[in-house]
Amino acid sequence: MTVRAGCAERTAKKRGAGGAPPNGPHVDHLFDGGWITFDETGKLITSPFLPEEALRLCNLPENVETGPFNEAQIEYLRYHHVHVFKRPVTE
């Protein structure tokens, strides 16, 4: 599966960033909802709260890599990791 900058990039541009991954409405929904994100190298990170069934239904393999991001995309991903991505609360 090839993941390209797409719907989420348009979302990021609306928020003033230079773009964000990935591609496709189902992937965009997962990304915008905080269920998935990407590290700075482009590797997919899934929320521990995302049911495995959702990945299967979206036909999204766990080993997706988007490739390198530009600096604006990395900046948006940092924001996404802190403010959007669903992760366990740490003390």
Coordinates of C-alpha atoms in Angstrom, one line a residue:
M1 CA 0.0 0.0 0.0
T2 CA 1.4 3.4 -1.0
V3 CA 0.6 6.3 1.3
R4 CA 0.9 9.7 -0.1
A5 CA 0.3 13.2 1.2
G6 CA -3.4 13.9 0.5
C7 CA -6.5 14.7 2.5
A8 CA -4.6 15.2 5.7
E9 CA -2.2 17.6 3.9
R10 CA -5.2 19.7 3.0
T11 CA -6.3 19.6 6.6
A12 CA -2.9 20.6 7.8
K13 CA -2.8 23.5 5.3
K14 CA -6.2 24.7 6.8
R15 CA -4.4 24.7 10.1
G16 CA -1.5 26.7 8.8
A17 CA 1.0 23.9 8.5
G18 CA 3.0 22.9 5.4
G19 CA 1.3 19.6 5.1
A20 CA 0.8 16.3 6.9
P21 CA 0.3 12.7 5.9
P22 CA -1.4 10.5 4.6
N23 CA -3.8 9.7 1.8
G24 CA -7.4 8.5 1.4
P25 CA -10.6 9.4 3.3
H26 CA -10.5 6.5 5.7
V27 CA -6.8 7.1 6.6
D28 CA -7.5 10.9 6.8
H29 CA -10.3 10.1 9.3
L30 CA -8.0 7.9 11.4
F31 CA -5.3 10.6 11.4
D32 CA -7.6 13.6 12.1
G33 CA -9.3 11.6 14.8
G34 CA -6.0 10.9 16.5
W35 CA -6.2 7.1 16.0
I36 CA -3.0 7.0 13.9
T37 CA 0.0 9.3 13.5
F38 CA 3.5 9.0 12.0
D39 CA 6.9 9.4 13.4
E40 CA 9.4 11.9 11.8
T41 CA 10.7 9.2 9.5
G42 CA 7.2 8.3 8.1
K43 CA 6.6 5.2 10.1
L44 CA 2.9 4.5 11.1
I45 CA 2.1 4.7 14.8
T46 CA -1.3 3.4 15.9
S47 CA -3.1 4.5 19.1
P48 CA -3.3 1.7 21.6
F49 CA -7.0 2.6 21.8
L50 CA -7.6 1.8 18.1
P51 CA -9.1 -1.6 17.7
E52 CA -7.1 -3.9 15.4
E53 CA -10.4 -4.5 13.6
A54 CA -10.4 -0.9 12.4
L55 CA -7.0 -1.3 10.8
R56 CA -8.2 -4.4 9.0
L57 CA -11.5 -2.8 7.9
C58 CA -9.5 0.2 6.5
N59 CA -7.1 -2.2 4.8
L60 CA -4.2 -0.4 6.5
P61 CA -1.3 -2.6 7.3
E62 CA 0.7 -1.9 10.5
N63 CA 4.0 -1.5 8.6
V64 CA 3.1 1.5 6.5
E65 CA 5.8 4.0 5.9
T66 CA 5.2 7.3 4.0
G67 CA 8.8 8.2 3.4
P68 CA 10.6 11.4 4.6
F69 CA 8.7 14.5 5.5
N70 CA 9.7 18.1 5.0
E71 CA 10.3 20.4 7.9
A72 CA 6.7 21.9 7.9
Q73 CA 5.2 18.4 7.9
I74 CA 7.4 17.4 10.8
E75 CA 6.4 20.5 12.7
Y76 CA 2.7 19.6 12.2
L77 CA 3.4 16.0 13.2
R78 CA 4.9 17.2 16.5
Y79 CA 1.7 19.2 17.1
H80 CA -0.4 16.2 16.2
H81 CA 1.5 13.9 18.6
V82 CA 0.8 16.3 21.5
H83 CA -2.7 17.6 20.8
V84 CA -4.5 15.1 18.6
F85 CA -3.0 11.6 18.9
K86 CA -4.8 9.3 21.4
R87 CA -2.2 7.9 23.7
P88 CA -2.2 6.7 27.3
V89 CA -2.0 9.4 29.8
T90 CA 1.4 9.3 31.6
E91 CA 2.0 10.7 35.0

